[in-house]
Coordinates of C-alpha atoms (C1' of nucleotides) in Angstrom, one line a residue:
Chain A
M1 CA 293.4 231.7 143.6
S2 CA 291.9 231.6 139.9
T3 CA 291.2 234.8 137.9
T4 CA 288.9 232.9 135.2
G5 CA 285.7 235.3 136.4
A6 CA 282.4 234.5 137.3
K7 CA 281.2 231.0 138.4
V8 CA 278.4 229.1 136.4
P9 CA 275.5 229.1 138.3
P10 CA 275.6 226.1 140.5
S11 CA 271.7 224.2 139.8
D12 CA 270.8 225.1 136.4
I13 CA 273.4 224.5 134.0
F14 CA 270.8 222.8 131.6
A15 CA 268.2 225.3 131.6
P16 CA 267.6 226.9 128.6
G17 CA 268.8 230.6 129.6
G18 CA 267.2 233.8 128.4
H19 CA 266.8 235.3 125.5
K20 CA 269.5 238.5 125.4
P21 CA 270.3 240.8 122.5
A22 CA 271.3 238.8 118.6
L23 CA 274.0 239.3 116.5
G24 CA 274.5 239.0 112.6
P25 CA 272.2 236.8 111.5
C26 CA 270.8 235.9 114.4
A27 CA 268.9 238.6 115.0
A28 CA 266.5 237.5 113.3
C29 CA 266.8 234.2 113.5
A30 CA 263.4 232.5 114.5
A31 CA 264.5 229.9 116.4
R32 CA 266.8 231.7 118.8
Q33 CA 265.3 231.0 122.2
L34 CA 265.1 227.5 121.8
A35 CA 268.3 226.2 119.3
F36 CA 271.7 225.6 121.7
C37 CA 273.7 228.6 121.0
N38 CA 270.5 230.5 123.2
V39 CA 273.1 230.0 126.9
L40 CA 275.1 232.8 124.4
E41 CA 275.3 236.0 125.6
E42 CA 276.2 238.8 122.4
D43 CA 280.3 238.0 122.7
D44 CA 280.1 234.6 123.1
L45 CA 277.7 234.3 120.1
G46 CA 280.3 235.9 118.0
Q47 CA 283.1 233.2 118.7
L48 CA 280.3 230.9 117.8
L49 CA 279.5 232.7 114.6
K50 CA 283.3 232.6 113.7
I51 CA 282.9 229.1 112.6
M52 CA 278.9 228.9 111.4
T53 CA 278.1 228.7 107.9
E54 CA 274.7 229.2 106.8
T55 CA 272.8 226.4 104.6
S56 CA 269.8 226.4 103.4
A57 CA 267.9 222.6 101.9
A58 CA 265.0 222.2 99.1
A59 CA 262.3 219.9 100.6
G60 CA 262.8 216.5 99.7
Q61 CA 266.5 217.0 99.6
A62 CA 269.1 214.7 101.4
I63 CA 271.3 216.7 104.0
F64 CA 273.8 213.7 104.8
Y65 CA 273.3 210.2 104.9
E66 CA 274.2 206.8 107.3
G67 CA 277.8 206.1 106.8
D68 CA 278.7 209.9 105.5
E69 CA 281.8 211.6 107.6
A70 CA 280.5 212.8 109.9
S71 CA 282.2 216.1 109.5
S72 CA 279.2 219.0 110.6
V73 CA 276.9 219.6 113.3
Y74 CA 273.2 221.6 112.9
N75 CA 271.3 223.7 114.1
V76 CA 267.7 223.6 112.4
T77 CA 266.4 227.2 112.2
E78 CA 263.4 226.3 109.5
G79 CA 261.3 223.6 107.9
V80 CA 261.3 220.3 108.9
V81 CA 263.7 217.3 109.4
R82 CA 262.6 213.9 108.8
V83 CA 265.5 211.5 110.0
S84 CA 265.9 208.0 109.5
K85 CA 267.4 204.2 109.5
M86 CA 267.9 201.6 106.5
L87 CA 268.2 198.4 107.1
P88 CA 268.8 196.6 103.6
D89 CA 265.9 195.5 102.5
G90 CA 264.5 198.8 101.9
R91 CA 262.9 199.1 105.1
R92 CA 263.0 202.0 106.9
Q93 CA 262.2 203.7 110.3
I94 CA 261.6 207.1 111.0
T95 CA 264.3 207.9 114.1
G96 CA 262.5 211.9 114.3
F97 CA 261.3 215.1 112.8
L98 CA 263.1 217.5 113.7
F99 CA 262.4 221.3 114.1
P100 CA 263.8 224.9 114.6
G101 CA 265.8 224.6 117.7
D102 CA 266.6 221.5 117.4
F103 CA 270.6 219.7 116.2
L104 CA 271.6 217.1 114.0
G105 CA 275.1 215.7 113.8
L106 CA 276.5 215.1 116.8
A107 CA 278.2 211.7 116.1
H108 CA 280.8 209.5 118.4
D109 CA 282.0 207.6 115.4
D110 CA 283.3 209.5 112.3
V111 CA 280.5 208.4 110.6
Y112 CA 276.8 209.8 110.5
A113 CA 274.5 206.9 112.1
Y114 CA 271.5 207.7 110.1
T115 CA 270.5 209.8 107.4
A116 CA 268.4 213.6 107.8
E117 CA 266.6 215.1 105.0
A118 CA 264.6 217.6 104.5
I119 CA 260.8 217.2 104.1
S120 CA 259.9 221.3 103.9
P121 CA 262.5 223.8 102.7
I122 CA 264.7 224.3 105.5
R123 CA 267.6 226.6 106.6
M124 CA 270.2 225.7 109.3
C125 CA 272.9 226.7 111.0
R126 CA 276.5 224.6 109.9
F127 CA 279.4 224.2 113.2
K128 CA 282.6 222.0 111.6
R129 CA 282.4 219.2 113.5
G130 CA 286.1 219.2 115.1
K131 CA 285.7 223.7 115.1
L132 CA 282.5 223.1 117.7
L133 CA 284.2 220.8 119.7
D134 CA 287.3 222.8 120.3
L135 CA 285.5 226.7 121.6
F136 CA 283.6 223.7 123.8
D137 CA 287.0 225.0 125.8
E138 CA 286.1 228.6 125.7
L139 CA 282.7 228.3 126.3
P140 CA 281.5 225.9 128.3
H141 CA 277.5 227.8 128.9
L142 CA 277.7 225.5 125.1
E143 CA 278.7 222.3 125.6
K144 CA 276.8 222.0 129.2
R145 CA 273.3 223.3 127.3
L146 CA 274.4 220.4 124.2
L147 CA 274.8 217.5 126.7
G148 CA 271.6 218.8 128.7
M149 CA 269.5 218.7 124.8
A150 CA 271.4 215.5 125.3
A151 CA 269.7 214.2 128.3
D152 CA 266.5 215.4 126.2
E153 CA 266.8 213.6 123.3
L154 CA 267.9 210.6 125.1
A155 CA 264.7 210.7 127.2
A156 CA 262.6 211.1 123.8
A157 CA 264.2 208.3 122.0
Q158 CA 263.3 206.2 125.6
D159 CA 260.2 207.4 124.7
Q160 CA 259.4 206.2 121.2
I161 CA 261.1 202.6 122.4
L162 CA 257.8 202.5 124.6
L163 CA 256.0 203.5 122.2
L164 CA 257.4 201.0 119.1
G165 CA 257.8 198.4 121.7
R166 CA 254.2 198.5 123.7
K167 CA 251.6 200.9 122.5
T168 CA 248.6 199.8 120.0
A169 CA 248.6 201.3 116.9
R170 CA 245.4 203.8 118.0
E171 CA 247.9 204.9 121.2
R172 CA 250.9 205.5 119.1
V173 CA 249.1 207.3 116.4
V174 CA 247.2 209.5 119.4
S175 CA 251.1 209.8 121.2
F176 CA 251.9 211.4 118.0
F177 CA 249.3 214.1 117.8
R178 CA 250.1 214.7 121.3
L179 CA 253.6 215.2 121.2
L180 CA 253.6 217.3 117.6
A181 CA 250.9 219.3 120.0
K182 CA 253.3 220.0 122.5
Q183 CA 256.5 220.7 120.5
A184 CA 254.6 223.6 118.4
R185 CA 253.3 224.9 121.7
K186 CA 257.3 225.4 122.7
R187 CA 258.0 227.0 119.1
G188 CA 255.4 229.3 120.5
D189 CA 252.2 228.2 117.6
N190 CA 249.2 226.8 120.1
G191 CA 249.2 223.9 119.0
N192 CA 245.9 222.9 117.9
P193 CA 245.0 222.4 115.1
I194 CA 248.4 220.6 115.0
S195 CA 249.8 220.6 111.1
L196 CA 251.3 217.2 109.3
P197 CA 254.1 218.6 107.3
M198 CA 255.1 215.1 106.7
S199 CA 253.2 212.1 104.5
R200 CA 251.2 209.1 106.0
A201 CA 255.0 207.3 104.7
D202 CA 256.5 209.0 106.6
I203 CA 253.5 208.9 110.1
A204 CA 254.0 205.3 109.2
D205 CA 257.8 204.9 109.3
Y206 CA 258.3 207.1 112.6
L207 CA 255.2 205.1 114.1
G208 CA 256.1 201.5 113.3
L209 CA 253.3 200.9 110.9
T210 CA 251.7 200.8 107.8
I211 CA 250.3 203.5 105.5
E212 CA 247.1 202.5 105.2
T213 CA 246.9 201.7 109.2
V214 CA 247.5 205.0 110.1
S215 CA 244.9 206.1 107.4
R216 CA 242.5 204.0 108.9
T217 CA 243.4 204.0 112.5
I218 CA 243.0 208.5 112.0
T219 CA 240.1 207.7 110.5
K220 CA 238.8 205.9 113.6
L221 CA 239.5 208.5 115.6
S222 CA 237.6 211.6 113.5
K223 CA 234.8 208.8 113.4
D224 CA 235.2 208.2 116.8
G225 CA 234.6 212.8 117.7
V226 CA 238.2 212.2 119.3
I227 CA 239.7 214.5 116.6
V228 CA 238.0 216.7 113.8
L229 CA 239.9 216.2 110.3
P230 CA 240.1 219.6 108.0
S231 CA 242.3 218.6 105.8
S232 CA 244.6 215.3 105.6
N233 CA 246.9 217.6 107.2
K234 CA 245.4 218.9 109.9
V235 CA 244.4 217.6 112.8
V236 CA 242.4 219.5 115.5
L237 CA 242.8 217.6 118.5
A238 CA 239.0 217.8 119.5
D239 CA 238.9 215.6 123.1
M240 CA 241.7 216.3 124.9
D241 CA 240.4 213.9 127.5
A242 CA 240.1 210.9 125.5
L243 CA 242.9 211.8 123.7
E244 CA 245.6 211.9 126.9
A245 CA 243.6 208.5 128.4
I246 CA 243.8 206.9 124.9
E247 CA 247.9 207.5 125.1
M248 CA 248.0 206.0 128.1
G249 CA 246.1 202.7 127.0
E250 CA 242.9 203.5 130.1
E251 CA 240.3 203.9 127.0
G252 CA 237.3 201.3 127.2
Chain B
M1 CA 297.0 236.0 125.8
S2 CA 295.8 233.7 127.5
T3 CA 297.7 231.7 130.5
T4 CA 295.2 228.8 131.2
G5 CA 297.9 225.6 130.2
A6 CA 297.7 223.0 127.9
K7 CA 295.4 222.8 125.4
V8 CA 293.1 219.7 125.1
P9 CA 294.2 217.1 121.7
P10 CA 291.1 218.4 119.6
S11 CA 290.4 215.7 117.7
D12 CA 289.5 212.7 119.7
I13 CA 287.9 214.1 122.7
F14 CA 285.8 212.0 123.2
A15 CA 288.4 208.8 122.4
P16 CA 287.9 207.0 125.7
G17 CA 291.8 207.5 127.0
G18 CA 294.3 205.3 127.9
H19 CA 294.2 203.5 131.8
K20 CA 296.2 205.4 134.2
P21 CA 297.6 204.4 137.1
A22 CA 294.5 204.8 139.9
L23 CA 293.2 206.2 143.2
G24 CA 292.0 204.3 146.2
P25 CA 288.8 202.5 145.1
C26 CA 289.2 203.0 141.9
A27 CA 292.8 201.0 141.5
A28 CA 290.7 198.0 141.8
C29 CA 287.9 198.6 140.0
A30 CA 286.7 196.0 136.9
A31 CA 285.0 198.9 135.1
R32 CA 287.5 201.4 135.7
Q33 CA 289.3 201.0 131.6
L34 CA 285.0 201.1 130.5
A35 CA 284.0 204.1 133.1
F36 CA 283.7 207.6 131.8
C37 CA 286.2 208.5 134.7
N38 CA 288.9 206.6 132.6
V39 CA 289.5 209.7 131.5
L40 CA 291.0 211.6 134.8
E41 CA 294.4 211.2 135.8
E42 CA 294.9 210.2 139.1
D43 CA 295.3 213.7 140.4
D44 CA 291.6 214.8 138.8
L45 CA 290.4 211.1 140.1
G46 CA 291.0 212.5 143.4
Q47 CA 288.3 215.2 143.0
L48 CA 286.3 212.9 141.4
L49 CA 286.2 210.5 144.4
K50 CA 285.9 213.3 147.2
I51 CA 282.0 213.3 145.8
M52 CA 281.4 209.5 144.9
T53 CA 280.2 207.1 147.1
E54 CA 280.3 203.3 146.6
T55 CA 277.0 201.1 146.7
S56 CA 276.0 198.0 146.0
A57 CA 272.2 196.3 145.5
A58 CA 271.0 192.9 146.0
A59 CA 269.4 191.4 142.7
G60 CA 265.8 192.5 141.8
Q61 CA 266.6 195.2 143.6
A62 CA 265.1 199.4 143.0
I63 CA 267.8 201.3 142.7
F64 CA 265.4 204.4 141.3
Y65 CA 262.2 204.5 140.3
E66 CA 260.0 206.7 137.2
G67 CA 259.0 209.8 138.7
D68 CA 262.1 210.1 142.3
E69 CA 264.0 213.3 141.8
A70 CA 266.9 212.9 140.3
S71 CA 269.2 213.6 143.2
S72 CA 271.9 211.2 141.4
V73 CA 274.4 209.9 138.9
Y74 CA 275.3 206.4 139.1
N75 CA 278.1 204.3 137.2
V76 CA 277.9 200.4 136.6
T77 CA 280.6 198.5 138.6
E78 CA 279.9 195.6 138.9
G79 CA 276.7 193.1 137.4
V80 CA 273.6 194.0 135.3
V81 CA 271.5 196.5 135.9
R82 CA 267.7 196.8 134.2
V83 CA 265.9 200.0 133.2
S84 CA 262.4 200.6 131.7
K85 CA 259.2 202.7 131.9
M86 CA 255.9 201.5 132.5
L87 CA 252.2 202.4 131.0
P88 CA 249.9 203.0 133.7
D89 CA 248.0 199.4 133.1
G90 CA 251.4 197.3 133.9
R91 CA 252.7 197.0 130.2
R92 CA 256.4 197.4 130.4
Q93 CA 259.5 198.3 127.7
I94 CA 263.5 198.1 128.2
T95 CA 265.0 200.5 127.1
G96 CA 268.3 198.9 128.0
F97 CA 270.3 196.6 130.5
L98 CA 273.7 198.4 131.3
F99 CA 276.9 196.5 132.8
P100 CA 279.7 197.3 133.8
G101 CA 280.9 200.8 132.9
D102 CA 277.5 202.1 132.1
F103 CA 276.5 205.7 133.9
L104 CA 273.1 206.2 134.9
G105 CA 270.7 209.2 135.1
L106 CA 271.3 211.6 133.6
A107 CA 268.3 212.7 133.5
H108 CA 267.2 216.6 132.4
D109 CA 264.5 217.2 134.0
D110 CA 264.3 217.1 137.8
V111 CA 263.2 213.5 138.0
Y112 CA 264.0 210.4 136.6
A113 CA 261.8 209.3 133.2
Y114 CA 262.6 205.9 134.4
T115 CA 263.2 202.8 136.2
A116 CA 266.1 201.0 137.5
E117 CA 266.6 197.9 138.7
A118 CA 269.6 195.6 139.8
I119 CA 269.2 191.6 138.0
S120 CA 272.2 190.6 139.8
P121 CA 274.0 192.1 142.6
I122 CA 275.3 195.4 141.9
R123 CA 277.9 197.3 143.0
M124 CA 277.7 201.4 141.5
C125 CA 279.8 204.3 142.4
R126 CA 276.9 207.1 143.4
F127 CA 277.1 211.0 142.4
K128 CA 275.0 213.6 144.0
R129 CA 274.4 215.1 140.0
G130 CA 275.1 219.2 141.2
K131 CA 278.6 217.8 142.6
L132 CA 279.0 216.5 139.5
L133 CA 277.9 219.4 137.3
D134 CA 279.8 221.9 139.4
L135 CA 283.0 219.0 138.7
F136 CA 283.0 219.9 135.2
D137 CA 283.9 223.4 135.3
E138 CA 287.4 222.2 137.0
L139 CA 287.1 219.1 135.0
P140 CA 286.5 220.3 131.3
H141 CA 287.9 216.2 129.8
L142 CA 285.4 214.4 132.2
E143 CA 281.7 216.2 131.0
K144 CA 283.6 216.0 127.1
R145 CA 283.5 212.1 128.2
L146 CA 279.6 212.5 129.3
L147 CA 279.0 213.9 125.8
G148 CA 280.7 211.3 123.9
M149 CA 279.0 208.8 126.6
A150 CA 275.8 210.1 125.9
A151 CA 276.2 210.3 122.1
D152 CA 276.9 206.9 122.3
E153 CA 274.0 205.6 124.1
L154 CA 271.7 208.2 121.8
A155 CA 273.4 205.5 119.0
A156 CA 272.5 202.7 120.6
A157 CA 268.6 204.2 121.3
Q158 CA 268.4 204.2 117.7
D159 CA 269.3 201.0 116.9
Q160 CA 266.4 199.5 118.9
I161 CA 264.0 201.9 117.5
L162 CA 264.9 200.7 114.6
L163 CA 264.7 197.2 115.7
L164 CA 261.5 197.6 117.9
G165 CA 259.5 199.7 115.0
R166 CA 260.7 197.3 111.8
K167 CA 262.3 193.6 112.9
T168 CA 261.1 190.8 112.9
A169 CA 261.3 188.5 116.2
R170 CA 263.4 186.2 114.5
E171 CA 265.7 188.8 113.8
R172 CA 265.1 190.7 117.1
V173 CA 266.0 188.0 119.3
V174 CA 269.5 187.7 116.6
S175 CA 270.0 190.8 117.2
F176 CA 269.6 191.1 121.3
F177 CA 271.9 188.0 121.0
R178 CA 274.7 189.5 118.8
L179 CA 274.3 192.4 120.8
L180 CA 275.1 190.9 123.7
A181 CA 278.2 189.1 122.8
K182 CA 279.6 192.8 121.3
Q183 CA 279.1 193.9 124.8
A184 CA 280.9 191.1 126.4
R185 CA 283.6 191.9 123.7
K186 CA 284.3 195.4 124.9
R187 CA 284.2 194.2 128.9
G188 CA 287.1 191.8 127.5
D189 CA 284.8 188.6 127.6
N190 CA 285.5 186.5 124.2
G191 CA 280.9 187.1 123.6
N192 CA 280.9 183.3 123.1
P193 CA 278.5 181.8 124.4
I194 CA 277.2 184.8 125.8
S195 CA 275.4 184.4 129.2
L196 CA 272.1 186.1 129.8
P197 CA 271.6 186.8 133.2
M198 CA 268.0 188.1 132.6
S199 CA 265.3 186.3 132.7
R200 CA 263.3 185.5 129.7
A201 CA 259.9 187.7 130.5
D202 CA 263.2 190.7 130.4
I203 CA 264.5 189.7 127.5
A204 CA 260.7 190.0 125.9
D205 CA 259.8 193.5 127.2
Y206 CA 263.4 194.5 125.5
L207 CA 262.7 193.4 122.8
G208 CA 258.9 194.5 122.5
L209 CA 258.0 191.0 122.6
T210 CA 256.0 187.9 124.6
I211 CA 257.5 185.7 126.1
E212 CA 256.1 182.7 124.4
T213 CA 257.1 184.6 121.1
V214 CA 261.3 184.5 122.7
S215 CA 260.9 181.1 123.7
R216 CA 259.6 179.5 120.5
T217 CA 262.3 182.1 118.4
I218 CA 265.2 180.8 120.9
T219 CA 263.5 176.8 119.8
K220 CA 263.3 177.6 116.4
L221 CA 267.2 179.1 116.1
S222 CA 268.6 176.3 118.1
K223 CA 266.6 173.9 115.3
D224 CA 268.1 175.5 112.7
G225 CA 271.3 175.4 113.7
V226 CA 272.9 178.5 114.0
I227 CA 272.8 178.7 117.9
V228 CA 273.1 175.4 120.5
L229 CA 271.5 176.4 123.8
P230 CA 273.8 174.3 126.5
S231 CA 271.5 175.8 129.6
S232 CA 268.5 178.5 129.3
N233 CA 271.1 181.1 130.2
K234 CA 273.7 180.4 127.7
V235 CA 273.6 180.7 123.8
V236 CA 276.4 179.5 121.8
L237 CA 276.6 181.7 118.5
A238 CA 277.5 178.8 116.5
D239 CA 276.8 180.1 112.3
M240 CA 277.5 183.8 113.1
D241 CA 277.1 184.8 109.1
A242 CA 273.5 183.4 109.4
L243 CA 273.5 184.9 112.0
E244 CA 274.4 188.5 110.7
A245 CA 272.2 187.8 107.4
I246 CA 269.3 187.0 109.7
E247 CA 270.2 189.7 111.9
M248 CA 270.4 192.2 108.8
G249 CA 266.7 190.5 107.0
E250 CA 268.4 189.1 104.8
E251 CA 267.5 185.9 105.0
G252 CA 265.6 182.3 102.9
Chain C
dC1 C1' 260.8 166.1 148.2
dG2 C1' 257.2 169.0 147.6
dT3 C1' 256.2 173.7 146.2
dA4 C1' 256.4 177.3 143.7
dT5 C1' 258.9 180.2 139.4
dA6 C1' 261.0 179.8 135.1
dC7 C1' 260.6 178.2 130.6
dT8 C1' 258.9 175.2 126.9
dT9 C1' 255.0 173.9 123.8
dG10 C1' 250.5 173.8 121.7
dA11 C1' 245.5 175.7 119.9
dA12 C1' 243.1 179.1 118.8
dT13 C1' 242.2 184.5 118.4
dT14 C1' 243.0 188.9 116.6
dG15 C1' 245.7 193.7 115.6
dA16 C1' 248.0 194.5 111.9
dG17 C1' 249.9 194.0 107.4
dT18 C1' 249.2 192.3 102.7
dC19 C1' 247.0 193.1 97.9
dA20 C1' 244.2 195.9 95.4
dA21 C1' 240.7 198.8 94.4
dT22 C1' 239.1 203.4 94.8
dA23 C1' 239.1 208.8 95.8
dA24 C1' 240.9 213.0 96.6
dG25 C1' 244.3 216.3 95.8
dT26 C1' 248.0 218.8 93.2
dG27 C1' 250.1 220.6 89.2
dT28 C1' 251.2 221.7 84.1
dG29 C1' 249.9 222.6 79.7
dG30 C1' 246.9 223.5 76.2
Chain D
dC1 C1' 239.2 226.9 83.3
dC2 C1' 239.5 222.1 82.6
dA3 C1' 241.7 218.0 81.0
dC4 C1' 244.4 214.6 82.2
dA5 C1' 248.6 212.9 84.2
dC6 C1' 250.6 211.9 88.9
dT7 C1' 250.7 211.1 93.4
dT8 C1' 248.8 210.4 97.7
dA9 C1' 245.6 209.2 100.5
dT10 C1' 241.5 206.3 101.7
dT11 C1' 239.2 201.3 101.8
dG12 C1' 238.0 196.5 101.6
dA13 C1' 238.8 191.8 101.1
dC14 C1' 241.9 188.3 102.7
dT15 C1' 246.4 186.5 105.7
dC16 C1' 250.0 186.3 108.9
dA17 C1' 252.4 187.5 112.6
dA18 C1' 252.4 187.2 116.7
dT19 C1' 249.5 187.3 120.9
dT20 C1' 246.6 185.3 123.7
dC21 C1' 245.0 181.2 126.5
dA22 C1' 246.0 177.2 128.4
dA23 C1' 248.8 173.1 129.4
dG24 C1' 252.9 170.8 130.2
dT25 C1' 258.1 170.8 131.4
dA26 C1' 261.9 171.9 133.4
dT27 C1' 264.7 173.8 137.3
dA28 C1' 266.0 176.0 141.9
dC29 C1' 265.0 176.3 146.5
dG30 C1' 263.4 176.0 151.2

DNA sequence: CGTATACTTGAATTGAGTCAATAAGTGTGG
DNA sequence: CCACACTTATTGACTCAATTCAAGTATACG
């Protein structure tokens, strides 16, 4: 008979788990409830802390580049990170914007397949990849949580593939705004108005469009009255039903 | 001190692992070396077999639809599976083609986020999701392997995002042919000529193009002499260097 | 052998891109 | 506080790659 202790609850293995009293730097961490470490109790969190380093970066600074040796995994705790890939001739595709709670750097290969840069001042928790993988043997919850988050990312990537492959510019921009609102709500903001911490160039490279098309499309949405623009990086989602209809391609 | 036994090798946790003598139906499985079960020794494979059901489907048959309750995880052992998402108005985006060894159905949510259909006669191993997740506690290698495969899929999804967001029709078609060749090589085929088990409509919906554009682009590649078309579903990659240059956007 | 299906080819259209200019912020130093 | 430079965003005119619409031609199948 095994004496290894309590069984893992069978079904909601992937669930985010409740917020427990935290330790050291984690006590004040705003991303604690969202991040992959949220499945850990105080004792186990201590083990994770032992292999963790807190880091920060200024806006515009690179965290790592495509092709760098993939030695670390990161957990964003503050600010926004831009993840992108480039073609040799300079065309850029942003594959995602990462907010507090999101993780970064889970490469299978020994090199990163993408570049990660801060677009605002950021704070992160850094883990040596090998040490984190070793820790999985002692903290199986952590591994399950990471697998769950990877499954989430995969679903998000497929949504993005549908967007890039089949949606019009108008549908893309609206999908993007609604995604930002949803993510903001998850972080506790009410998500309306949404803020755009990234430039028009970043939005364009995320949506597979040009700066000009993004700008024109936003202007048009504003003229149509479905959004309001208090400033160039704030968007009020004025007509939610219309926006949902546009995202789904159910418009005129 | 722990007495839980042998430590897991630290670094190559994600590695596919060698082919070991197999059990029951797995003995004859052509996908054995590629699939997620390949990390298991004979004893552990027995445990996996207990929760496994062998299934098959005819060409054209659906395995599950977007929105169905996500009760099972599958492992393709023979044939080709098409994974797709649809917009309400019928626009379709294929997010991937799955070959022997690929897995399917790792949803975080309780419903599948995409539709899966056989495009050729297929065989699969089916696992109840809950039971597979439970088994992870006893077979940690299996979970690490699945996490590694999820990381691979994520990298592939990002490549597809770059393709859809930034590549021209010509670059997309060439990228697709080269991907098929690479996957065929992984399965032991030499990858030249490549076979196209999917229709032009499927290729179009995978590459975010129309049937006509795919057809014209393939014709053009053939006229340019970089490929040869013995039949409409066979492609000889005639000028590998030129094809690589085209994929990377380094052409004239 | 005929009919349906899949694929190719052609001509015309269009949504988004390119090129070019203007406007609106943002920050700096006098 | 304003003038200047610099960056970022908007707007306009024109172009073009890919789509749409429309035949046509193979290919598979009962």
